[in-house]
PDB file of C-alpha atoms in Angstrom:
ATOM      1  CA  MET A   1      25.234  87.002  80.977  1.00  0.00           C
ATOM      2  CA  LYS A   2      26.043  89.863  83.364  1.00  0.00           C
ATOM      3  CA  LYS A   3      26.809  87.441  86.183  1.00  0.00           C
ATOM      4  CA  SER A   4      29.210  85.448  83.997  1.00  0.00           C
ATOM      5  CA  PHE A   5      31.050  88.627  82.932  1.00  0.00           C
ATOM      6  CA  THR A   6      31.393  89.756  86.559  1.00  0.00           C
ATOM      7  CA  ALA A   7      32.850  86.382  87.550  1.00  0.00           C
ATOM      8  CA  LYS A   8      35.396  86.499  84.731  1.00  0.00           C
ATOM      9  CA  LEU A   9      36.376  90.065  85.643  1.00  0.00           C
ATOM     10  CA  TRP A  10      36.871  89.117  89.280  1.00  0.00           C
ATOM     11  CA  LYS A  11      39.046  86.157  88.256  1.00  0.00           C
ATOM     12  CA  VAL A  12      41.238  88.400  86.089  1.00  0.00           C
ATOM     13  CA  MET A  13      41.605  90.938  88.917  1.00  0.00           C
ATOM     14  CA  LYS A  14      42.720  88.232  91.367  1.00  0.00           C
ATOM     15  CA  LEU A  15      45.263  86.922  88.868  1.00  0.00           C
ATOM     16  CA  CYS A  16      46.675  90.422  88.292  1.00  0.00           C
ATOM     17  CA  ALA A  17      46.884  91.038  92.046  1.00  0.00           C
ATOM     18  CA  LEU A  18      48.778  87.775  92.543  1.00  0.00           C
ATOM     19  CA  GLN A  19      51.251  88.641  89.781  1.00  0.00           C
ATOM     20  CA  TRP A  20      51.770  92.102  91.294  1.00  0.00           C
ATOM     21  CA  MET A  21      52.493  90.640  94.737  1.00  0.00           C
ATOM     22  CA  ILE A  22      55.035  88.202  93.259  1.00  0.00           C
ATOM     23  CA  ALA A  23      56.726  91.035  91.390  1.00  0.00           C
ATOM     24  CA  LEU A  24      56.964  93.108  94.581  1.00  0.00           C
ATOM     25  CA  ALA A  25      58.471  90.174  96.482  1.00  0.00           C
ATOM     26  CA  PHE A  26      61.208  89.684  93.886  1.00  0.00           C
ATOM     27  CA  ALA A  27      61.873  93.416  93.815  1.00  0.00           C
ATOM     28  CA  GLY A  28      62.267  93.433  97.599  1.00  0.00           C
ATOM     29  CA  VAL A  29      64.785  90.591  97.473  1.00  0.00           C
ATOM     30  CA  SER A  30      66.715  92.332  94.721  1.00  0.00           C
ATOM     31  CA  VAL A  31      66.890  95.627  96.619  1.00  0.00           C
ATOM     32  CA  ALA A  32      67.964  93.953  99.853  1.00  0.00           C
ATOM     33  CA  HIS A  33      70.766  92.093  98.101  1.00  0.00           C
ATOM     34  CA  SER A  34      71.931  95.210  96.303  1.00  0.00           C
ATOM     35  CA  VAL A  35      72.136  97.245  99.510  1.00  0.00           C
ATOM     36  CA  GLY A  36      73.894  94.452 101.428  1.00  0.00           C
ATOM     37  CA  ALA A  37      76.483  93.924  98.710  1.00  0.00           C
ATOM     38  CA  GLN A  38      77.567  97.539  99.113  1.00  0.00           C
ATOM     39  CA  VAL A  39      78.536  97.285 102.799  1.00  0.00           C
ATOM     40  CA  LEU A  40      82.254  96.848 102.139  1.00  0.00           C
ATOM     41  CA  ASP A  41      82.140  99.331  99.247  1.00  0.00           C
ATOM     42  CA  ARG A  42      81.135 102.281 101.415  1.00  0.00           C
ATOM     43  CA  GLU A  43      83.761 105.019 101.286  1.00  0.00           C
ATOM     44  CA  ILE A  44      85.452 106.296 104.414  1.00  0.00           C
ATOM     45  CA  SER A  45      87.979 109.009 105.204  1.00  0.00           C
ATOM     46  CA  ILE A  46      89.477 109.004 108.676  1.00  0.00           C
ATOM     47  CA  SER A  47      92.602 110.232 110.443  1.00  0.00           C
ATOM     48  CA  LEU A  48      93.742 108.582 113.687  1.00  0.00           C
ATOM     49  CA  ALA A  49      96.818 108.992 115.851  1.00  0.00           C
ATOM     50  CA  GLY A  50      97.212 106.615 118.791  1.00  0.00           C
ATOM     51  CA  VAL A  51      93.448 106.133 119.167  1.00  0.00           C
ATOM     52  CA  PRO A  52      92.333 103.129 121.303  1.00  0.00           C
ATOM     53  CA  PHE A  53      91.243 100.174 119.208  1.00  0.00           C
ATOM     54  CA  GLU A  54      87.617 100.023 120.383  1.00  0.00           C
ATOM     55  CA  GLU A  55      87.196 103.773 119.942  1.00  0.00           C
ATOM     56  CA  THR A  56      88.471 103.320 116.390  1.00  0.00           C
ATOM     57  CA  LEU A  57      85.711 100.786 115.739  1.00  0.00           C
ATOM     58  CA  HIS A  58      83.107 103.204 117.105  1.00  0.00           C
ATOM     59  CA  ARG A  59      84.329 105.965 114.811  1.00  0.00           C
ATOM     60  CA  ILE A  60      84.195 103.675 111.784  1.00  0.00           C
ATOM     61  CA  GLN A  61      80.662 102.679 112.779  1.00  0.00           C
ATOM     62  CA  ASP A  62      79.546 106.306 112.870  1.00  0.00           C
ATOM     63  CA  LEU A  63      81.137 107.110 109.504  1.00  0.00           C
ATOM     64  CA  THR A  64      79.816 104.072 107.612  1.00  0.00           C
ATOM     65  CA  ASN A  65      76.532 103.350 109.407  1.00  0.00           C
ATOM     66  CA  VAL A  66      77.699  99.783 110.010  1.00  0.00           C
ATOM     67  CA  LYS A  67      77.473  98.002 113.368  1.00  0.00           C
ATOM     68  CA  PHE A  68      80.334  95.864 114.748  1.00  0.00           C
ATOM     69  CA  PHE A  69      79.674  92.914 117.045  1.00  0.00           C
ATOM     70  CA  TYR A  70      82.493  91.302 119.032  1.00  0.00           C
ATOM     71  CA  SER A  71      83.524  89.973 122.415  1.00  0.00           C
ATOM     72  CA  PRO A  72      85.238  92.816 124.325  1.00  0.00           C
ATOM     73  CA  GLY A  73      87.442  90.284 126.124  1.00  0.00           C
ATOM     74  CA  GLN A  74      88.917  89.050 122.841  1.00  0.00           C
ATOM     75  CA  LEU A  75      89.966  92.504 121.666  1.00  0.00           C
ATOM     76  CA  ALA A  76      90.861  94.037 125.037  1.00  0.00           C
ATOM     77  CA  GLY A  77      94.606  93.711 124.478  1.00  0.00           C
ATOM     78  CA  GLU A  78      94.718  95.377 121.071  1.00  0.00           C
ATOM     79  CA  GLY A  79      97.077  98.323 120.799  1.00  0.00           C
ATOM     80  CA  PRO A  80      96.184 101.857 119.678  1.00  0.00           C
ATOM     81  CA  VAL A  81      95.536 102.706 116.039  1.00  0.00           C
ATOM     82  CA  SER A  82      97.272 105.291 113.892  1.00  0.00           C
ATOM     83  CA  MET A  83      96.164 105.615 110.276  1.00  0.00           C
ATOM     84  CA  HIS A  84      95.176 108.202 107.715  1.00  0.00           C
ATOM     85  CA  VAL A  85      92.940 107.199 104.815  1.00  0.00           C
ATOM     86  CA  ASP A  86      91.049 109.304 102.319  1.00  0.00           C
ATOM     87  CA  GLY A  87      88.346 107.847 100.106  1.00  0.00           C
ATOM     88  CA  TRP A  88      89.111 104.198 100.917  1.00  0.00           C
ATOM     89  CA  THR A  89      86.399 101.550 100.897  1.00  0.00           C
ATOM     90  CA  LEU A  90      85.367  99.998 104.199  1.00  0.00           C
ATOM     91  CA  GLY A  91      86.746  96.675 102.956  1.00  0.00           C
ATOM     92  CA  GLU A  92      90.184  98.206 102.368  1.00  0.00           C
ATOM     93  CA  VAL A  93      90.202  99.821 105.812  1.00  0.00           C
ATOM     94  CA  LEU A  94      89.225  96.566 107.530  1.00  0.00           C
ATOM     95  CA  GLU A  95      91.971  94.648 105.717  1.00  0.00           C
ATOM     96  CA  GLU A  96      94.552  97.232 106.801  1.00  0.00           C
ATOM     97  CA  LEU A  97      93.240  97.397 110.371  1.00  0.00           C
ATOM     98  CA  LEU A  98      92.278  93.809 111.207  1.00  0.00           C
ATOM     99  CA  ARG A  99      94.402  91.376 109.201  1.00  0.00           C
ATOM    100  CA  PRO A 100      97.761  92.269 110.844  1.00  0.00           C
ATOM    101  CA  ARG A 101      96.111  91.799 114.254  1.00  0.00           C
ATOM    102  CA  GLY A 102      94.854  88.314 113.430  1.00  0.00           C
ATOM    103  CA  ILE A 103      91.195  89.388 113.574  1.00  0.00           C
ATOM    104  CA  GLU A 104      88.698  87.788 111.213  1.00  0.00           C
ATOM    105  CA  TYR A 105      85.481  89.518 110.166  1.00  0.00           C
ATOM    106  CA  LYS A 106      82.213  88.360 108.645  1.00  0.00           C
ATOM    107  CA  VAL A 107      79.757  90.667 106.899  1.00  0.00           C
ATOM    108  CA  HIS A 108      76.022  90.237 107.443  1.00  0.00           C
ATOM    109  CA  GLU A 109      74.813  92.161 104.436  1.00  0.00           C
ATOM    110  CA  LYS A 110      71.085  92.314 105.128  1.00  0.00           C
ATOM    111  CA  GLU A 111      71.547  93.788 108.623  1.00  0.00           C
ATOM    112  CA  ALA A 112      74.604  95.874 107.660  1.00  0.00           C
ATOM    113  CA  THR A 113      76.529  94.366 110.586  1.00  0.00           C
ATOM    114  CA  ILE A 114      80.014  92.893 110.888  1.00  0.00           C
ATOM    115  CA  THR A 115      81.122  90.334 113.476  1.00  0.00           C
ATOM    116  CA  LEU A 116      84.761  90.255 114.597  1.00  0.00           C
ATOM    117  CA  ARG A 117      86.662  87.261 115.950  1.00  0.00           C
ATOM    118  CA  LYS A 118      90.256  87.014 117.155  1.00  0.00           C
ATOM    119  CA  VAL A 119      92.106  84.062 115.666  1.00  0.00           C
ATOM    120  CA  VAL A 120      93.364  82.092 118.652  1.00  0.00           C
ATOM    121  CA  VAL A 121      94.983  79.133 116.952  1.00  0.00           C
ATOM    122  CA  GLU A 122      98.135  79.999 115.052  1.00  0.00           C
ATOM    123  CA  GLN A 123      97.707  79.197 111.394  1.00  0.00           C
ATOM    124  CA  ARG A 124     101.224  78.308 110.327  1.00  0.00           C
ATOM    125  CA  ARG A 125     102.190  76.556 107.137  1.00  0.00           C
ATOM    126  CA  SER A 126     104.002  73.267 107.557  1.00  0.00           C
ATOM    127  CA  LEU A 127     107.657  73.617 106.707  1.00  0.00           C
ATOM    128  CA  GLN A 128     108.550  70.923 104.204  1.00  0.00           C
ATOM    129  CA  ASP A 129     111.749  70.127 102.359  1.00  0.00           C
ATOM    130  CA  GLU A 130     111.912  69.194  98.708  1.00  0.00           C
ATOM    131  CA  LYS A 131     111.182  65.547  99.554  1.00  0.00           C
ATOM    132  CA  GLY A 132     108.034  66.518 101.401  1.00  0.00           C
ATOM    133  CA  SER A 133     109.162  65.600 104.921  1.00  0.00           C
ATOM    134  CA  THR A 134     107.963  67.921 107.681  1.00  0.00           C
ATOM    135  CA  HIS A 135     110.561  69.610 109.890  1.00  0.00           C
ATOM    136  CA  ARG A 136     110.247  69.427 113.671  1.00  0.00           C
ATOM    137  CA  ARG A 137     108.288  72.332 115.137  1.00  0.00           C
ATOM    138  CA  ARG A 138     110.504  74.778 117.041  1.00  0.00           C
ATOM    139  CA  PRO A 139     109.461  76.266 120.398  1.00  0.00           C
ATOM    140  CA  LEU A 140     107.968  79.742 120.574  1.00  0.00           C
ATOM    141  CA  ILE A 141     109.836  82.589 122.224  1.00  0.00           C
ATOM    142  CA  GLU A 142     108.568  86.000 123.276  1.00  0.00           C
ATOM    143  CA  VAL A 143     110.053  88.680 121.053  1.00  0.00           C
ATOM    144  CA  THR A 144     109.955  92.265 122.310  1.00  0.00           C
ATOM    145  CA  GLY A 145     111.261  95.562 121.079  1.00  0.00           C
ATOM    146  CA  THR A 146     110.605  99.203 120.248  1.00  0.00           C
ATOM    147  CA  VAL A 147     109.702 100.846 116.935  1.00  0.00           C
ATOM    148  CA  THR A 148     110.847 104.420 116.318  1.00  0.00           C
ATOM    149  CA  ASP A 149     110.989 106.855 113.423  1.00  0.00           C
ATOM    150  CA  THR A 150     114.179 108.363 112.001  1.00  0.00           C
ATOM    151  CA  ASN A 151     114.056 111.058 114.685  1.00  0.00           C
ATOM    152  CA  GLY A 152     114.108 108.466 117.440  1.00  0.00           C
ATOM    153  CA  GLU A 153     110.481 109.119 118.397  1.00  0.00           C
ATOM    154  CA  PRO A 154     108.421 106.050 119.419  1.00  0.00           C
ATOM    155  CA  MET A 155     105.689 105.061 116.932  1.00  0.00           C
ATOM    156  CA  ALA A 156     102.322 103.853 118.231  1.00  0.00           C
ATOM    157  CA  GLY A 157     100.005 101.608 116.221  1.00  0.00           C
ATOM    158  CA  VAL A 158     102.701 100.010 114.048  1.00  0.00           C
ATOM    159  CA  ASN A 159     101.558  96.587 112.797  1.00  0.00           C
ATOM    160  CA  VAL A 160     103.888  93.690 113.654  1.00  0.00           C
ATOM    161  CA  VAL A 161     103.102  90.381 111.920  1.00  0.00           C
ATOM    162  CA  VAL A 162     104.825  87.002 111.688  1.00  0.00           C
ATOM    163  CA  LYS A 163     105.252  86.658 107.932  1.00  0.00           C
ATOM    164  CA  GLY A 164     103.082  83.993 106.316  1.00  0.00           C
ATOM    165  CA  THR A 165     100.722  83.750 109.315  1.00  0.00           C
ATOM    166  CA  THR A 166      97.828  85.629 110.900  1.00  0.00           C
ATOM    167  CA  VAL A 167      99.804  86.101 114.131  1.00  0.00           C
ATOM    168  CA  GLY A 168     100.225  89.795 114.797  1.00  0.00           C
ATOM    169  CA  THR A 169     100.100  92.688 117.224  1.00  0.00           C
ATOM    170  CA  SER A 170     100.760  96.433 117.249  1.00  0.00           C
ATOM    171  CA  THR A 171     102.952  98.824 119.184  1.00  0.00           C
ATOM    172  CA  ASP A 172     101.650 100.728 122.190  1.00  0.00           C
ATOM    173  CA  ILE A 173     101.858 104.456 122.854  1.00  0.00           C
ATOM    174  CA  GLN A 174     105.573 104.064 123.741  1.00  0.00           C
ATOM    175  CA  GLY A 175     106.316 102.192 120.517  1.00  0.00           C
ATOM    176  CA  LYS A 176     106.811  98.890 122.355  1.00  0.00           C
ATOM    177  CA  TYR A 177     105.479  95.504 121.257  1.00  0.00           C
ATOM    178  CA  SER A 178     105.532  91.848 122.299  1.00  0.00           C
ATOM    179  CA  ILE A 179     104.833  88.843 120.066  1.00  0.00           C
ATOM    180  CA  ASN A 180     105.387  85.078 120.169  1.00  0.00           C
ATOM    181  CA  ALA A 181     107.427  83.650 117.293  1.00  0.00           C
ATOM    182  CA  GLN A 182     109.891  80.912 116.414  1.00  0.00           C
ATOM    183  CA  ILE A 183     113.599  81.361 115.772  1.00  0.00           C
ATOM    184  CA  GLY A 184     113.930  81.847 112.035  1.00  0.00           C
ATOM    185  CA  ASP A 185     110.519  83.484 111.606  1.00  0.00           C
ATOM    186  CA  ILE A 186     110.347  86.824 109.819  1.00  0.00           C
ATOM    187  CA  LEU A 187     108.681  89.779 111.545  1.00  0.00           C
ATOM    188  CA  VAL A 188     107.097  92.350 109.216  1.00  0.00           C
ATOM    189  CA  PHE A 189     106.736  95.920 110.530  1.00  0.00           C
ATOM    190  CA  SER A 190     104.325  98.164 108.613  1.00  0.00           C
ATOM    191  CA  PHE A 191     102.741 101.557 109.046  1.00  0.00           C
ATOM    192  CA  ILE A 192     100.851 103.692 106.537  1.00  0.00           C
ATOM    193  CA  GLY A 193     103.198 106.172 104.881  1.00  0.00           C
ATOM    194  CA  TYR A 194     106.331 104.257 105.918  1.00  0.00           C
ATOM    195  CA  ALA A 195     108.367 101.597 104.130  1.00  0.00           C
ATOM    196  CA  LYS A 196     107.883  98.058 105.431  1.00  0.00           C
ATOM    197  CA  VAL A 197     110.740  96.477 107.365  1.00  0.00           C
ATOM    198  CA  GLU A 198     111.409  92.758 107.786  1.00  0.00           C
ATOM    199  CA  ARG A 199     113.555  91.311 110.565  1.00  0.00           C
ATOM    200  CA  ALA A 200     114.466  87.680 111.243  1.00  0.00           C
ATOM    201  CA  VAL A 201     113.942  86.276 114.733  1.00  0.00           C
ATOM    202  CA  SER A 202     117.157  84.965 116.289  1.00  0.00           C
ATOM    203  CA  GLU A 203     118.053  83.613 119.710  1.00  0.00           C
ATOM    204  CA  THR A 204     118.212  87.209 120.916  1.00  0.00           C
ATOM    205  CA  PRO A 205     114.551  87.985 121.750  1.00  0.00           C
ATOM    206  CA  ILE A 206     114.878  91.758 121.335  1.00  0.00           C
ATOM    207  CA  VAL A 207     114.218  93.297 117.919  1.00  0.00           C
ATOM    208  CA  ASN A 208     114.246  97.094 117.703  1.00  0.00           C
ATOM    209  CA  VAL A 209     113.282  98.719 114.408  1.00  0.00           C
ATOM    210  CA  THR A 210     113.470 102.180 112.854  1.00  0.00           C
ATOM    211  CA  LEU A 211     110.924 102.968 110.121  1.00  0.00           C
ATOM    212  CA  GLN A 212     111.604 105.442 107.346  1.00  0.00           C
ATOM    213  CA  GLU A 213     109.024 107.447 105.448  1.00  0.00           C
ATOM    214  CA  ASP A 214     108.051 105.938 102.103  1.00  0.00           C
ATOM    215  CA  ILE A 215     108.458 108.877  99.732  1.00  0.00           C
ATOM    216  CA  ARG A 216     106.668 107.091  96.894  1.00  0.00           C
ATOM    217  CA  SER A 217     103.680 106.356  99.116  1.00  0.00           C
ATOM    218  CA  LEU A 218     103.498 109.969 100.295  1.00  0.00           C
ATOM    219  CA  GLU A 219     103.564 111.247  96.717  1.00  0.00           C
TER     220      GLU A 219
END
């Protein structure tokens, strides 16, 4: 009788242990997913003025405890960064910083890492008329220019994007930029705290722009 009771007790203990291990496994998966899902939700406040692009990434890493992985050769030509954000999420900062430069990112939630990749192939929409026929592709030209503020001072880190595409660049420390575009394309110039400016590309490959402070944004 005693031997039978001991055997039953041992069987119950093994069953309870198995259930406990399964519960722990599911809890571990749940916790890992919860932490990973919060990577882009981490808040960040940062102020930059003409800071090199890679140094900007290092500062964001230190503030958010997230690691960036990328090929230095792909991002070597990126211009300096000027931005001031307070209480933004990491996702919002990355959209503001990377999208105008044509840089894609992928979040690896479990490891809290983010890989960056420069978009090499231009992703342009096919221009179609109302009948659906595609227009002939026009040749690219190199558009250059300088971006200044209302005081005539050069502005570094201004985002310059071909509207409707992921093709973009930013101004250097002297406010100068260079970008490939087609005649008829629209260049969008944007900088935090300043009103966006759009300029059409013509046969004249020089487009200089003056940005004005966006009073509503500052308020």
